[in-house]
Amino acid sequence: MRLLNTKTLRVQEFFTEIPRYAILSHTWEDEEITFQDIQSLITLADTCNGRQLTFDDIQAFLPPTQLKKGYTKVVQACVCARNSAFDWIWIDSCCINKESSAELSEAINSMYQYYEDAVVCYVYLFDVSGKLHPKNPASDFKRSKWFTRGWTLQELLAPEFISFFDKDWTKIGTRWSLRDVISVVTTIPMDVLGRIQLKSTV
């Protein structure tokens, strides 16, 4: 599998001895970052001198026609992972070369395993504001598009730990702390969600 370095944004392929990694679950939006987009940053990664790349670095490096909104999501996910001492993260949009049908097929078949093997899963909800607690009836948490995705079930059940983030990348809860709300939205019994992890500490 390929993993994205959370500091340099370089993609590296691992066949054995896969390092501990975080994984991102998200709803695809306009201008997602592809494997080819990330490869275009190799020169920038070589000049970072060991420091963490920022969106400003990317903005200064790329011509305006190549600067996609999705870079913000990738950078923020990497910052989140780095803050929890992860050197690697898996993001489907840029860790899979979708121009290869064979690779795409293999990744789809391995997806559950990728999420199960991750130390933690970050769920990014681009359409949720953190102004109201997810348990507040007026919160938009329960209406997030993330819950309508076909991949949501396995990405919700496979990881050992899950943390949810609002549109500003503020942590709003974990699968454990929000299990009652998640159960209402997904109809997954609350005791099933509770058995997956007794308490998230990530």
PDB file of C-alpha atoms in Angstrom:
ATOM      1  CA  MET A   1       0.000   0.000   0.000  1.00  0.00           C
ATOM      2  CA  ARG A   2       1.018   3.606  -0.484  1.00  0.00           C
ATOM      3  CA  LEU A   3       1.156   6.028   2.424  1.00  0.00           C
ATOM      4  CA  LEU A   4       1.545   9.791   2.472  1.00  0.00           C
ATOM      5  CA  ASN A   5       4.321  11.263   4.596  1.00  0.00           C
ATOM      6  CA  THR A   6       2.642  13.755   6.913  1.00  0.00           C
ATOM      7  CA  LYS A   7       5.618  16.119   6.871  1.00  0.00           C
ATOM      8  CA  THR A   8       6.893  16.129   3.286  1.00  0.00           C
ATOM      9  CA  LEU A   9       3.672  15.040   1.496  1.00  0.00           C
ATOM     10  CA  ARG A  10       5.673  12.454  -0.408  1.00  0.00           C
ATOM     11  CA  VAL A  11       3.965   9.165  -1.226  1.00  0.00           C
ATOM     12  CA  GLN A  12       5.868   5.983  -0.444  1.00  0.00           C
ATOM     13  CA  GLU A  13       4.903   2.413  -1.259  1.00  0.00           C
ATOM     14  CA  PHE A  14       5.195  -0.295   1.397  1.00  0.00           C
ATOM     15  CA  PHE A  15       5.072  -4.023   0.713  1.00  0.00           C
ATOM     16  CA  THR A  16       6.085  -5.385   4.126  1.00  0.00           C
ATOM     17  CA  GLU A  17       6.585  -3.897   7.584  1.00  0.00           C
ATOM     18  CA  ILE A  18       3.958  -1.228   7.070  1.00  0.00           C
ATOM     19  CA  PRO A  19       4.465   1.573   9.628  1.00  0.00           C
ATOM     20  CA  ARG A  20       1.741   2.744  11.990  1.00  0.00           C
ATOM     21  CA  TYR A  21      -0.542   5.142  10.187  1.00  0.00           C
ATOM     22  CA  ALA A  22      -3.676   7.246  10.465  1.00  0.00           C
ATOM     23  CA  ILE A  23      -6.384   7.099   7.822  1.00  0.00           C
ATOM     24  CA  LEU A  24      -8.831   9.684   6.500  1.00  0.00           C
ATOM     25  CA  SER A  25     -12.521   9.120   5.854  1.00  0.00           C
ATOM     26  CA  HIS A  26     -14.229  11.951   3.999  1.00  0.00           C
ATOM     27  CA  THR A  27     -16.814  12.930   1.436  1.00  0.00           C
ATOM     28  CA  TRP A  28     -15.359  13.701  -1.963  1.00  0.00           C
ATOM     29  CA  GLU A  29     -15.727  17.331  -2.994  1.00  0.00           C
ATOM     30  CA  ASP A  30     -14.676  19.372  -6.011  1.00  0.00           C
ATOM     31  CA  GLU A  31     -10.951  19.465  -6.826  1.00  0.00           C
ATOM     32  CA  GLU A  32      -9.823  16.468  -4.780  1.00  0.00           C
ATOM     33  CA  ILE A  33      -6.076  15.812  -4.852  1.00  0.00           C
ATOM     34  CA  THR A  34      -5.073  12.835  -6.978  1.00  0.00           C
ATOM     35  CA  PHE A  35      -1.988  10.645  -6.953  1.00  0.00           C
ATOM     36  CA  GLN A  36      -0.712  12.600  -9.959  1.00  0.00           C
ATOM     37  CA  ASP A  37      -1.229  15.906  -8.128  1.00  0.00           C
ATOM     38  CA  ILE A  38       0.811  14.708  -5.154  1.00  0.00           C
ATOM     39  CA  GLN A  39       3.568  13.475  -7.453  1.00  0.00           C
ATOM     40  CA  SER A  40       3.872  17.007  -8.826  1.00  0.00           C
ATOM     41  CA  LEU A  41       5.044  18.132  -5.366  1.00  0.00           C
ATOM     42  CA  ILE A  42       8.143  15.914  -5.326  1.00  0.00           C
ATOM     43  CA  THR A  43      10.469  18.807  -6.137  1.00  0.00           C
ATOM     44  CA  LEU A  44       8.902  20.894  -3.387  1.00  0.00           C
ATOM     45  CA  ALA A  45       9.243  18.017  -0.916  1.00  0.00           C
ATOM     46  CA  ASP A  46      12.949  17.731  -1.756  1.00  0.00           C
ATOM     47  CA  THR A  47      13.507  21.358  -0.766  1.00  0.00           C
ATOM     48  CA  CYS A  48      11.577  21.392   2.511  1.00  0.00           C
ATOM     49  CA  ASN A  49      14.715  20.570   4.553  1.00  0.00           C
ATOM     50  CA  GLY A  50      12.834  18.343   6.964  1.00  0.00           C
ATOM     51  CA  ARG A  51      10.126  20.806   7.952  1.00  0.00           C
ATOM     52  CA  GLN A  52       6.416  20.227   7.532  1.00  0.00           C
ATOM     53  CA  LEU A  53       4.984  21.535   4.282  1.00  0.00           C
ATOM     54  CA  THR A  54       2.169  24.057   4.575  1.00  0.00           C
ATOM     55  CA  PHE A  55      -0.565  25.186   2.219  1.00  0.00           C
ATOM     56  CA  ASP A  56       1.383  28.431   1.746  1.00  0.00           C
ATOM     57  CA  ASP A  57       4.361  26.392   0.494  1.00  0.00           C
ATOM     58  CA  ILE A  58       2.141  24.644  -2.038  1.00  0.00           C
ATOM     59  CA  GLN A  59       0.498  27.907  -3.079  1.00  0.00           C
ATOM     60  CA  ALA A  60       3.892  29.502  -3.720  1.00  0.00           C
ATOM     61  CA  PHE A  61       5.154  26.451  -5.623  1.00  0.00           C
ATOM     62  CA  LEU A  62       2.269  25.632  -7.954  1.00  0.00           C
ATOM     63  CA  PRO A  63       0.946  27.805 -10.771  1.00  0.00           C
ATOM     64  CA  PRO A  64      -2.600  29.072 -10.066  1.00  0.00           C
ATOM     65  CA  THR A  65      -4.089  26.699 -12.647  1.00  0.00           C
ATOM     66  CA  GLN A  66      -2.830  23.690 -10.652  1.00  0.00           C
ATOM     67  CA  LEU A  67      -3.760  24.929  -7.180  1.00  0.00           C
ATOM     68  CA  LYS A  68      -6.763  22.857  -6.112  1.00  0.00           C
ATOM     69  CA  LYS A  69      -8.965  23.438  -3.080  1.00  0.00           C
ATOM     70  CA  GLY A  70      -8.331  19.849  -2.040  1.00  0.00           C
ATOM     71  CA  TYR A  71      -4.780  20.660  -0.960  1.00  0.00           C
ATOM     72  CA  THR A  72      -6.199  22.321   2.149  1.00  0.00           C
ATOM     73  CA  LYS A  73      -7.885  19.073   3.191  1.00  0.00           C
ATOM     74  CA  VAL A  74      -4.734  17.025   2.605  1.00  0.00           C
ATOM     75  CA  VAL A  75      -2.524  19.452   4.521  1.00  0.00           C
ATOM     76  CA  GLN A  76      -4.960  19.692   7.442  1.00  0.00           C
ATOM     77  CA  ALA A  77      -5.266  15.910   7.652  1.00  0.00           C
ATOM     78  CA  CYS A  78      -1.473  15.661   7.749  1.00  0.00           C
ATOM     79  CA  VAL A  79      -1.236  18.336  10.453  1.00  0.00           C
ATOM     80  CA  CYS A  80      -3.811  16.458  12.504  1.00  0.00           C
ATOM     81  CA  ALA A  81      -1.848  13.226  12.112  1.00  0.00           C
ATOM     82  CA  ARG A  82       1.477  14.904  12.936  1.00  0.00           C
ATOM     83  CA  ASN A  83      -0.040  16.361  16.097  1.00  0.00           C
ATOM     84  CA  SER A  84      -0.725  12.784  17.183  1.00  0.00           C
ATOM     85  CA  ALA A  85       2.822  11.677  16.275  1.00  0.00           C
ATOM     86  CA  PHE A  86       1.938   9.890  13.030  1.00  0.00           C
ATOM     87  CA  ASP A  87       4.524  10.057  10.259  1.00  0.00           C
ATOM     88  CA  TRP A  88       2.153   8.453   7.758  1.00  0.00           C
ATOM     89  CA  ILE A  89      -1.451   8.772   6.677  1.00  0.00           C
ATOM     90  CA  TRP A  90      -3.582   7.037   4.056  1.00  0.00           C
ATOM     91  CA  ILE A  91      -5.922   9.201   1.979  1.00  0.00           C
ATOM     92  CA  ASP A  92      -7.806   7.433  -0.794  1.00  0.00           C
ATOM     93  CA  SER A  93      -7.812  10.329  -3.250  1.00  0.00           C
ATOM     94  CA  CYS A  94      -4.027  10.645  -3.458  1.00  0.00           C
ATOM     95  CA  CYS A  95      -2.667   7.274  -2.312  1.00  0.00           C
ATOM     96  CA  ILE A  96      -4.337   5.293  -5.106  1.00  0.00           C
ATOM     97  CA  ASN A  97      -3.325   5.721  -8.725  1.00  0.00           C
ATOM     98  CA  LYS A  98      -6.790   5.620 -10.239  1.00  0.00           C
ATOM     99  CA  GLU A  99      -5.351   5.693 -13.755  1.00  0.00           C
ATOM    100  CA  SER A 100      -4.446   2.033 -13.180  1.00  0.00           C
ATOM    101  CA  SER A 101      -7.591  -0.092 -13.235  1.00  0.00           C
ATOM    102  CA  ALA A 102      -5.722  -3.030 -11.681  1.00  0.00           C
ATOM    103  CA  GLU A 103      -4.465  -0.914  -8.789  1.00  0.00           C
ATOM    104  CA  LEU A 104      -7.879   0.644  -8.247  1.00  0.00           C
ATOM    105  CA  SER A 105      -9.507  -2.791  -8.143  1.00  0.00           C
ATOM    106  CA  GLU A 106      -6.935  -4.084  -5.656  1.00  0.00           C
ATOM    107  CA  ALA A 107      -7.391  -1.025  -3.437  1.00  0.00           C
ATOM    108  CA  ILE A 108     -11.178  -1.405  -3.424  1.00  0.00           C
ATOM    109  CA  ASN A 109     -10.837  -5.043  -2.394  1.00  0.00           C
ATOM    110  CA  SER A 110      -8.360  -4.101   0.351  1.00  0.00           C
ATOM    111  CA  MET A 111     -10.237  -1.064   1.660  1.00  0.00           C
ATOM    112  CA  TYR A 112     -11.714  -2.709   4.742  1.00  0.00           C
ATOM    113  CA  GLN A 113      -8.270  -4.020   5.709  1.00  0.00           C
ATOM    114  CA  TYR A 114      -6.721  -0.567   5.274  1.00  0.00           C
ATOM    115  CA  TYR A 115      -9.210   0.916   7.730  1.00  0.00           C
ATOM    116  CA  GLU A 116      -8.985  -2.000  10.128  1.00  0.00           C
ATOM    117  CA  ASP A 117      -5.181  -1.816  10.269  1.00  0.00           C
ATOM    118  CA  ALA A 118      -5.050   1.949  10.817  1.00  0.00           C
ATOM    119  CA  VAL A 119      -4.271   3.106  14.348  1.00  0.00           C
ATOM    120  CA  VAL A 120      -6.918   5.817  14.107  1.00  0.00           C
ATOM    121  CA  CYS A 121      -9.436   7.047  11.546  1.00  0.00           C
ATOM    122  CA  TYR A 122     -10.116  10.762  11.140  1.00  0.00           C
ATOM    123  CA  VAL A 123     -13.596  11.495   9.809  1.00  0.00           C
ATOM    124  CA  TYR A 124     -13.692  14.935   8.195  1.00  0.00           C
ATOM    125  CA  LEU A 125     -17.180  16.428   7.875  1.00  0.00           C
ATOM    126  CA  PHE A 126     -16.948  19.367   5.479  1.00  0.00           C
ATOM    127  CA  ASP A 127     -20.620  20.243   5.958  1.00  0.00           C
ATOM    128  CA  VAL A 128     -20.735  20.254   9.763  1.00  0.00           C
ATOM    129  CA  SER A 129     -20.215  23.293  11.965  1.00  0.00           C
ATOM    130  CA  GLY A 130     -18.778  22.819  15.420  1.00  0.00           C
ATOM    131  CA  LYS A 131     -20.803  25.684  16.871  1.00  0.00           C
ATOM    132  CA  LEU A 132     -23.372  23.230  18.201  1.00  0.00           C
ATOM    133  CA  HIS A 133     -22.572  19.931  19.886  1.00  0.00           C
ATOM    134  CA  PRO A 134     -23.487  16.952  17.667  1.00  0.00           C
ATOM    135  CA  LYS A 135     -26.026  15.858  20.283  1.00  0.00           C
ATOM    136  CA  ASN A 136     -27.846  19.180  20.020  1.00  0.00           C
ATOM    137  CA  PRO A 137     -31.068  18.649  18.004  1.00  0.00           C
ATOM    138  CA  ALA A 138     -30.216  21.714  15.898  1.00  0.00           C
ATOM    139  CA  SER A 139     -26.751  20.418  14.984  1.00  0.00           C
ATOM    140  CA  ASP A 140     -26.087  19.569  11.339  1.00  0.00           C
ATOM    141  CA  PHE A 141     -24.051  16.503  12.368  1.00  0.00           C
ATOM    142  CA  LYS A 142     -26.888  14.066  11.705  1.00  0.00           C
ATOM    143  CA  ARG A 143     -27.501  15.619   8.277  1.00  0.00           C
ATOM    144  CA  SER A 144     -23.908  15.301   7.072  1.00  0.00           C
ATOM    145  CA  LYS A 145     -23.473  13.814   3.603  1.00  0.00           C
ATOM    146  CA  TRP A 146     -20.843  11.511   5.091  1.00  0.00           C
ATOM    147  CA  PHE A 147     -23.604   9.313   6.504  1.00  0.00           C
ATOM    148  CA  THR A 148     -25.120   8.813   3.027  1.00  0.00           C
ATOM    149  CA  ARG A 149     -21.992   7.380   1.381  1.00  0.00           C
ATOM    150  CA  GLY A 150     -21.783   3.760   0.308  1.00  0.00           C
ATOM    151  CA  TRP A 151     -18.398   3.395   2.019  1.00  0.00           C
ATOM    152  CA  THR A 152     -19.522   4.794   5.370  1.00  0.00           C
ATOM    153  CA  LEU A 153     -20.562   1.498   6.970  1.00  0.00           C
ATOM    154  CA  GLN A 154     -17.181  -0.209   6.670  1.00  0.00           C
ATOM    155  CA  GLU A 155     -15.278   2.990   7.470  1.00  0.00           C
ATOM    156  CA  LEU A 156     -17.399   3.385  10.596  1.00  0.00           C
ATOM    157  CA  LEU A 157     -17.014  -0.204  11.798  1.00  0.00           C
ATOM    158  CA  ALA A 158     -13.540  -1.311  10.667  1.00  0.00           C
ATOM    159  CA  PRO A 159     -11.198   1.102  12.536  1.00  0.00           C
ATOM    160  CA  GLU A 160     -10.376   0.581  16.189  1.00  0.00           C
ATOM    161  CA  PHE A 161     -10.533   4.298  16.956  1.00  0.00           C
ATOM    162  CA  ILE A 162     -12.455   7.056  15.170  1.00  0.00           C
ATOM    163  CA  SER A 163     -12.381  10.806  15.763  1.00  0.00           C
ATOM    164  CA  PHE A 164     -14.795  13.213  14.069  1.00  0.00           C
ATOM    165  CA  PHE A 165     -13.791  16.689  12.879  1.00  0.00           C
ATOM    166  CA  ASP A 166     -15.955  19.575  11.736  1.00  0.00           C
ATOM    167  CA  LYS A 167     -15.401  21.729   8.645  1.00  0.00           C
ATOM    168  CA  ASP A 168     -12.721  23.759  10.464  1.00  0.00           C
ATOM    169  CA  TRP A 169     -10.845  20.631  11.579  1.00  0.00           C
ATOM    170  CA  THR A 170     -11.943  20.980  15.191  1.00  0.00           C
ATOM    171  CA  LYS A 171     -12.469  17.654  16.921  1.00  0.00           C
ATOM    172  CA  ILE A 172     -16.145  17.262  17.846  1.00  0.00           C
ATOM    173  CA  GLY A 173     -16.170  13.754  19.281  1.00  0.00           C
ATOM    174  CA  THR A 174     -15.324  10.088  18.856  1.00  0.00           C
ATOM    175  CA  ARG A 175     -17.310   7.053  17.797  1.00  0.00           C
ATOM    176  CA  TRP A 176     -17.594   6.178  21.475  1.00  0.00           C
ATOM    177  CA  SER A 177     -18.710   9.596  22.718  1.00  0.00           C
ATOM    178  CA  LEU A 178     -21.187  10.044  19.841  1.00  0.00           C
ATOM    179  CA  ARG A 179     -22.399   6.449  19.632  1.00  0.00           C
ATOM    180  CA  ASP A 180     -25.980   7.339  20.583  1.00  0.00           C
ATOM    181  CA  VAL A 181     -26.285   9.976  17.840  1.00  0.00           C
ATOM    182  CA  ILE A 182     -24.527   7.771  15.279  1.00  0.00           C
ATOM    183  CA  SER A 183     -26.876   4.914  16.139  1.00  0.00           C
ATOM    184  CA  VAL A 184     -29.901   7.098  15.413  1.00  0.00           C
ATOM    185  CA  VAL A 185     -28.505   8.185  12.032  1.00  0.00           C
ATOM    186  CA  THR A 186     -27.215   4.801  10.852  1.00  0.00           C
ATOM    187  CA  THR A 187     -29.616   2.439  12.698  1.00  0.00           C
ATOM    188  CA  ILE A 188     -26.550   0.501  13.875  1.00  0.00           C
ATOM    189  CA  PRO A 189     -27.364  -0.682  17.415  1.00  0.00           C
ATOM    190  CA  MET A 190     -25.606   1.412  20.033  1.00  0.00           C
ATOM    191  CA  ASP A 191     -24.256  -1.683  21.780  1.00  0.00           C
ATOM    192  CA  VAL A 192     -22.535  -2.705  18.521  1.00  0.00           C
ATOM    193  CA  LEU A 193     -20.831   0.681  18.285  1.00  0.00           C
ATOM    194  CA  GLY A 194     -19.923   0.425  21.955  1.00  0.00           C
ATOM    195  CA  ARG A 195     -18.389  -3.026  21.625  1.00  0.00           C
ATOM    196  CA  ILE A 196     -15.990  -1.886  18.907  1.00  0.00           C
ATOM    197  CA  GLN A 197     -14.146   0.259  21.393  1.00  0.00           C
ATOM    198  CA  LEU A 198     -14.879   0.686  25.043  1.00  0.00           C
ATOM    199  CA  LYS A 199     -13.435   4.164  25.035  1.00  0.00           C
ATOM    200  CA  SER A 200     -11.427   6.136  22.485  1.00  0.00           C
ATOM    201  CA  THR A 201      -8.336   7.832  23.830  1.00  0.00           C
ATOM    202  CA  VAL A 202      -6.985   9.022  20.477  1.00  0.00           C
TER     203      VAL A 202
END
